[in-house]
Coordinates of C-alpha atoms in Angstrom, one line a residue:
M16 CA 0.0 0.0 0.0
K17 CA 1.1 3.5 -0.7
K18 CA 2.5 5.0 2.5
I19 CA 0.7 8.1 3.6
L20 CA 2.8 10.3 5.9
L21 CA 0.7 11.7 8.7
I22 CA 1.9 14.8 10.6
P23 CA 0.4 16.0 13.8
L24 CA -0.8 19.5 13.4
M25 CA -0.4 22.2 16.0
M26 CA -3.6 23.0 17.9
L27 CA -5.1 26.2 16.5
T28 CA -6.4 28.8 18.9
M29 CA -10.1 29.0 18.6
M30 CA -12.0 32.2 19.4
P31 CA -14.9 31.6 21.8
M32 CA -18.1 32.1 19.9
A33 CA -21.7 32.0 21.0
A34 CA -23.6 29.0 19.7
C35 CA -25.8 29.6 16.7
D36 CA -29.5 29.1 16.9
G37 CA -30.3 25.4 16.7
S38 CA -33.5 25.7 14.7
N39 CA -31.8 24.9 11.3
A40 CA -33.2 21.8 9.6
D41 CA -30.8 18.8 9.6
P42 CA -28.4 19.2 12.5
I43 CA -26.3 16.1 12.8
L44 CA -27.5 12.7 11.5
P45 CA -28.2 10.5 14.6
E46 CA -26.4 7.1 15.0
Q47 CA -28.1 4.5 12.9
P48 CA -28.9 1.1 14.5
G49 CA -26.2 -1.4 13.8
Q50 CA -23.7 1.2 12.3
P51 CA -20.3 1.8 13.7
G52 CA -20.0 4.9 15.9
N53 CA -17.3 6.4 18.1
S54 CA -15.2 4.0 20.1
D55 CA -16.2 3.5 23.7
G56 CA -12.7 2.3 24.6
G57 CA -11.3 -1.2 24.9
D58 CA -8.5 -2.8 22.8
E59 CA -7.2 -0.6 20.0
D60 CA -6.9 -2.0 16.5
D61 CA -3.9 -0.6 14.5
S62 CA -6.0 -0.9 11.3
T63 CA -8.2 2.0 12.4
D64 CA -5.4 4.1 13.9
P65 CA -4.9 7.3 11.8
T66 CA -1.1 6.7 11.6
N67 CA -1.9 3.2 10.0
P68 CA -4.3 3.7 7.2
I69 CA -6.4 0.6 6.3
P70 CA -4.4 -1.3 3.6
G71 CA -5.8 -0.7 0.2
G72 CA -4.8 -0.9 -3.4
N73 CA -1.9 1.6 -3.6
G74 CA -3.4 2.7 -6.8
R75 CA -5.1 5.8 -8.4
Y76 CA -7.7 6.5 -5.7
L77 CA -7.7 7.7 -2.1
V78 CA -10.8 7.9 0.2
L79 CA -10.7 10.5 2.9
Y80 CA -13.6 10.8 5.3
C81 CA -14.7 12.2 8.7
S82 CA -17.6 10.7 10.5
R83 CA -19.1 11.1 14.0
T84 CA -22.1 8.8 13.9
G85 CA -20.7 6.2 11.5
S86 CA -22.9 6.9 8.4
T87 CA -20.2 8.6 6.4
E88 CA -17.7 6.0 7.6
R89 CA -19.9 3.2 6.1
M90 CA -20.0 5.0 2.8
A91 CA -16.3 5.5 2.8
Q92 CA -15.7 1.8 3.6
Q93 CA -18.1 0.7 0.8
I94 CA -16.2 2.9 -1.7
Q95 CA -12.8 1.5 -0.4
Q96 CA -13.9 -2.1 -0.6
T97 CA -15.4 -1.6 -4.1
L98 CA -12.2 0.0 -5.5
D99 CA -9.6 -1.8 -3.3
C100 CA -8.0 1.6 -2.7
D101 CA -6.3 3.6 0.1
I102 CA -8.5 5.0 2.9
L103 CA -7.8 7.5 5.7
E104 CA -10.0 9.0 8.4
V105 CA -9.7 12.7 9.1
E106 CA -10.0 13.2 12.9
P107 CA -10.4 16.3 15.1
Q108 CA -7.6 17.1 17.5
T109 CA -10.1 16.8 20.4
P110 CA -12.6 14.0 20.1
Y111 CA -16.3 14.9 19.9
E112 CA -18.6 14.6 22.8
S113 CA -20.7 11.4 23.0
D114 CA -23.6 13.5 24.3
Y115 CA -25.7 14.5 21.3
N116 CA -26.7 17.9 22.5
G117 CA -23.2 18.7 23.5
M118 CA -22.1 17.7 20.0
L119 CA -24.7 20.0 18.5
N120 CA -23.4 22.9 20.5
R121 CA -19.8 22.2 19.5
A122 CA -20.7 21.9 15.8
Q123 CA -22.4 25.2 15.9
E124 CA -19.5 26.9 17.6
E125 CA -17.0 25.4 15.1
L126 CA -19.0 26.5 12.1
A127 CA -19.2 30.0 13.6
V128 CA -15.4 30.0 14.1
I129 CA -14.8 29.0 10.5
R130 CA -17.0 31.8 9.3
Q131 CA -14.6 34.1 11.1
G132 CA -11.7 32.6 9.1
N133 CA -10.3 30.2 11.8
Y134 CA -10.3 26.5 11.5
P135 CA -10.6 23.9 14.3
A136 CA -7.5 21.8 14.8
I137 CA -7.3 18.3 13.4
K138 CA -4.6 15.6 13.9
T139 CA -4.6 14.2 10.3
S140 CA -2.3 15.4 7.5
V141 CA -1.2 13.9 4.2
E142 CA 2.4 14.8 3.1
D143 CA 1.9 13.9 -0.6
F144 CA -1.1 12.9 -2.7
G145 CA 1.4 11.4 -5.2
N146 CA -0.2 9.8 -8.2
Y147 CA -3.8 9.7 -6.9
D148 CA -6.1 10.5 -9.8
I149 CA -9.3 10.8 -7.8
V150 CA -9.5 11.9 -4.1
F151 CA -12.8 10.9 -2.6
V152 CA -13.8 13.3 0.1
G153 CA -16.6 12.2 2.5
Y154 CA -18.2 14.1 5.4
P155 CA -21.5 14.6 7.3
I156 CA -23.5 17.7 6.6
W157 CA -24.0 19.8 9.8
Y158 CA -26.5 22.6 9.6
G159 CA -26.2 22.6 5.8
S160 CA -22.4 22.8 5.9
M161 CA -19.5 20.4 5.4
G162 CA -18.5 18.7 8.7
T163 CA -15.8 21.0 10.2
P164 CA -12.9 18.5 10.4
M165 CA -13.0 18.1 6.6
Q166 CA -13.3 21.8 6.1
T167 CA -10.0 22.2 8.1
F168 CA -8.4 19.3 6.1
L169 CA -9.2 20.9 2.7
H170 CA -8.1 24.3 4.0
N171 CA -4.8 22.9 5.2
H172 CA -4.2 20.9 2.0
A173 CA -5.5 23.2 -0.7
S174 CA -2.2 23.6 -2.5
K175 CA -1.4 19.9 -2.5
L176 CA -4.9 19.1 -3.9
A177 CA -4.5 21.6 -6.8
G178 CA -4.9 19.7 -10.1
K179 CA -6.5 16.7 -8.5
R180 CA -10.0 15.4 -9.2
I181 CA -12.1 15.5 -6.0
A182 CA -15.3 13.4 -5.7
L183 CA -17.4 14.6 -2.8
F184 CA -19.8 12.3 -1.0
A185 CA -21.8 13.1 2.1
S186 CA -24.5 11.8 4.6
S187 CA -27.3 14.1 5.8
G188 CA -30.5 14.0 7.8
S189 CA -32.4 15.9 5.2
S190 CA -30.3 18.9 3.9
G191 CA -28.9 19.0 0.4
I192 CA -25.2 18.9 -0.6
S193 CA -25.0 22.1 -2.7
A194 CA -23.8 24.5 0.1
S195 CA -21.0 22.1 1.1
V196 CA -20.0 21.7 -2.6
D197 CA -19.6 25.5 -2.7
E198 CA -17.5 25.4 0.4
A199 CA -15.2 22.8 -1.0
R200 CA -14.8 24.7 -4.3
T201 CA -13.9 27.8 -2.4
L202 CA -11.4 25.9 -0.2
C203 CA -9.8 24.0 -3.1
S204 CA -10.2 26.4 -6.0
G205 CA -7.3 24.6 -7.9
A206 CA -9.0 21.2 -7.9
T207 CA -11.5 19.8 -10.4
F208 CA -14.8 18.6 -8.9
T209 CA -16.7 15.6 -10.2
E210 CA -20.4 14.6 -9.8
T211 CA -21.3 14.3 -6.1
L212 CA -23.1 11.7 -4.0
L213 CA -25.5 12.4 -1.1
L214 CA -27.3 9.8 1.0
T215 CA -29.9 11.0 3.5
S216 CA -31.5 9.1 6.4
S217 CA -34.2 7.9 3.9
T218 CA -31.7 6.6 1.3
L219 CA -29.0 5.0 3.4
S220 CA -30.6 1.6 2.9
Q221 CA -29.8 2.1 -0.9
M222 CA -26.1 2.7 -0.2
G223 CA -24.7 -0.2 -2.1
N224 CA -26.5 0.4 -5.3
R225 CA -26.2 4.2 -5.2
I226 CA -22.4 4.0 -4.6
R227 CA -21.9 1.5 -7.5
T228 CA -23.9 3.6 -9.9
W229 CA -22.0 6.7 -8.8
L230 CA -18.6 5.1 -9.2
E231 CA -19.6 3.9 -12.7
T232 CA -20.5 7.5 -13.6
L233 CA -17.0 8.6 -12.5
G234 CA -15.3 5.8 -14.4
A235 CA -13.8 4.6 -11.2
S236 CA -13.3 0.8 -10.9
R237 CA -11.1 -1.8 -9.2
E238 CA -9.5 -2.5 -12.6
N239 CA -8.7 1.1 -13.3
N240 CA -7.2 1.4 -9.8
H241 CA -4.7 -1.3 -10.7
P242 CA -3.9 -0.6 -14.3
S243 CA -1.7 -2.7 -16.4
T244 CA 2.0 -1.8 -16.4
S245 CA 2.3 -2.3 -20.2
M246 CA 3.5 0.7 -22.2
H247 CA 1.7 -0.6 -25.3
V248 CA -1.5 1.0 -26.7
K249 CA -4.0 -0.3 -29.2
I250 CA -5.6 2.4 -31.4
T251 CA -8.7 1.6 -33.3
V252 CA -9.3 3.8 -36.4
G253 CA -12.4 2.7 -38.3
N254 CA -12.0 -0.9 -39.3
R255 CA -8.2 -0.8 -38.7
T256 CA -6.2 -1.4 -35.6
I257 CA -2.7 0.0 -35.1
T258 CA -0.4 0.1 -32.1
A259 CA 1.8 2.5 -30.3
T260 CA 4.6 2.3 -27.6
M261 CA 4.5 5.0 -24.9
E262 CA 7.5 6.7 -23.3
D263 CA 8.5 6.1 -19.7
N264 CA 7.6 9.5 -18.3
A265 CA 4.9 11.0 -16.1
A266 CA 2.9 12.6 -19.0
A267 CA 2.7 9.2 -20.7
Q268 CA 1.7 7.5 -17.5
D269 CA -1.1 10.0 -17.0
F270 CA -2.3 9.3 -20.6
L271 CA -2.2 5.6 -20.0
S272 CA -4.1 5.9 -16.7
R273 CA -7.1 7.4 -18.6
L274 CA -7.5 4.5 -21.1
P275 CA -9.8 3.4 -22.6
L276 CA -10.5 6.7 -24.3
E277 CA -12.6 7.5 -27.4
V278 CA -11.9 10.9 -29.0
P279 CA -12.2 12.7 -32.3
L280 CA -8.8 13.6 -33.6
N281 CA -9.0 17.0 -35.3
D282 CA -6.9 17.7 -38.4
Y283 CA -4.4 20.5 -37.9
N284 CA -2.4 22.3 -40.6
N285 CA -3.4 20.2 -43.6
I286 CA -2.7 16.7 -42.1
T287 CA 0.5 17.8 -40.4
E288 CA -1.0 16.8 -37.0
K289 CA -4.0 15.1 -35.6
I290 CA -4.9 16.7 -32.2
F291 CA -7.2 16.5 -29.3
Y292 CA -7.6 18.2 -25.9
P293 CA -7.6 15.9 -22.9
S294 CA -9.6 17.2 -19.9
P295 CA -8.1 17.7 -17.5
A296 CA -4.8 18.4 -19.2
L297 CA -2.1 15.8 -18.9
T298 CA 0.5 16.4 -16.3
T299 CA 3.8 17.9 -17.6
T300 CA 5.4 18.7 -14.3
G301 CA 9.0 17.6 -14.2
V302 CA 8.8 16.0 -17.7
T303 CA 11.7 16.8 -20.1
R304 CA 10.7 19.1 -23.0
G305 CA 12.1 19.3 -26.5
C306 CA 11.3 17.2 -29.5
A307 CA 11.9 17.3 -33.3
P308 CA 8.8 15.3 -34.3
V309 CA 8.7 12.8 -37.1
P310 CA 5.7 10.9 -38.5
G311 CA 4.1 8.7 -35.8
D312 CA 5.3 10.7 -32.8
I313 CA 2.7 11.2 -30.1
T314 CA 3.4 14.5 -28.3
I315 CA 1.9 17.1 -26.0
Y316 CA 2.1 20.8 -27.2
V317 CA 2.5 22.4 -23.8
P318 CA 1.2 25.9 -24.5
W319 CA -2.2 24.5 -25.6
N320 CA -2.2 21.3 -23.5
N321 CA -3.2 19.3 -26.5
V322 CA -2.1 15.9 -27.6
A323 CA -0.6 16.1 -31.2
I324 CA 0.1 13.0 -33.3
F325 CA 2.4 14.0 -36.1
C326 CA 1.7 12.8 -39.7
K327 CA 4.5 14.9 -41.1
S328 CA 7.9 15.9 -39.7
G329 CA 8.2 19.1 -37.8
S330 CA 11.0 21.4 -36.5
Q331 CA 12.6 21.1 -33.1
S332 CA 10.4 22.7 -30.4
N333 CA 11.0 23.0 -26.7
D334 CA 7.2 23.3 -26.3
L335 CA 6.7 19.7 -27.3
I336 CA 6.9 16.7 -25.0
K337 CA 7.1 13.2 -26.6
I338 CA 4.9 10.7 -24.9
G339 CA 4.9 7.9 -27.4
R340 CA 5.2 6.7 -31.0
I341 CA 2.9 4.8 -33.3
D342 CA 4.5 1.5 -34.3
G343 CA 5.6 0.6 -37.9
D344 CA 3.6 2.2 -40.7
G345 CA 0.5 2.6 -38.5
I346 CA 0.5 6.4 -38.9
D347 CA -0.8 5.8 -42.4
A348 CA -4.3 5.2 -40.8
L349 CA -4.3 8.8 -39.6
N350 CA -2.6 10.4 -42.6
V351 CA -5.9 11.2 -44.2
P352 CA -7.8 14.5 -44.7
G353 CA -10.3 15.7 -42.1
N354 CA -11.1 14.6 -38.6
V355 CA -10.8 11.0 -37.5
A356 CA -12.6 9.2 -34.6
V357 CA -10.3 6.9 -32.7
K358 CA -10.3 4.7 -29.6
F359 CA -7.2 4.3 -27.4
E360 CA -6.9 1.1 -25.3
R361 CA -4.2 -0.4 -23.2
Q362 CA -2.6 -3.4 -24.7
S363 CA -1.6 -6.2 -22.4

C-alpha cells in the first residue's frame, strides 16, 4: 500500500463564539442502529489508527472521510472495498462529545469560528497525494455545511490538492449537498470537482446500489485502480487497428491511466498533425521538454495542453513533449484528410 505520511498539526487557537440558533433543519444525523460509531474504549486496532491507514490498493484512488455517527464511515468503507484503494480518516484534535446535545453545540461553535476565518484543529495530515487520480472526500452535513474536520483538512491541503479530481460524498439527515460543494470549491479552487453523491437518512438503505452507480458514472473501478504496467497501446481507427509504444515519463503514464479513451482527432495544418484536448490536461510537471517530431510521434504541445500526433515531420520545439510513438507504418491510418474518430486502449 502507498505509504501516507501523517503529521500531527499544532492546535489552532479557537475564538470563543456563542452557539448559533439550533433551529436549522438537519443538524447532525443520529447514529443508525447497527452502524459503527465512536469507540467507547477497549482494545485498540492498528488498522483504524490514523497513523496506520487501512491497507488498500496503492493505486489511483484515495478515500478521505470524517464521521461522528458512522454513516459517512460506512459510505467510505463501501467505496474503499469496491475499489480496493487507500482510505484515511480525518480526525479532530479533540474527540467529539458522546452527548448528542453537546455535539450540536460544539458543531455550531466550530461552524461560527470557520465563518470568522479560523479552522478547528485536526490531527490528520497527508504529506503527498502522489499519483492519486481521484481523491474521494466524504463528510457529514452539519446545519447545511460540510463537517468541520473536513473543512479544516481541505483548507490545510488546498495547495497539495491543486490539479486533483475531487469526488465529494456526504451523509445528511435531510439537507442538500450544494452548500457544502460551494464550500469545497472555495477551499480548493485549484482542484477539479466531479459529480457528487449524497445519502440521507431515507436513502441510506440504498447505499450499495447508489455507490456502485456513482462510481460507474465517475469511471472509477477496481480494474482502473490497478492498471496494467504495459506501455503498449492499441488504437482503433475505423476498421483498422494500429499500435503505439509509450514513453516512460509522467505525462505518458497519465495518458495511460485514462484509457480506454474515445476521442475525435481534429486535423491541424493540412494533415501535419491530428490533435485533441484531454480534460483535465495531462501532467507535464518535471517532464523533459524538447522534440523534433517525425511521422508517428505522439506529443503534448504544452502551451495549448493538446495531444498532437504527427503525420509529417516538424521542426525542433521546446514546447513539445514526446509521450509515445505509433509502431511501424500505423501512422498511415491517420494520414488522411479531415477529422478521425479513434479509440485508445491499453494493450496487455
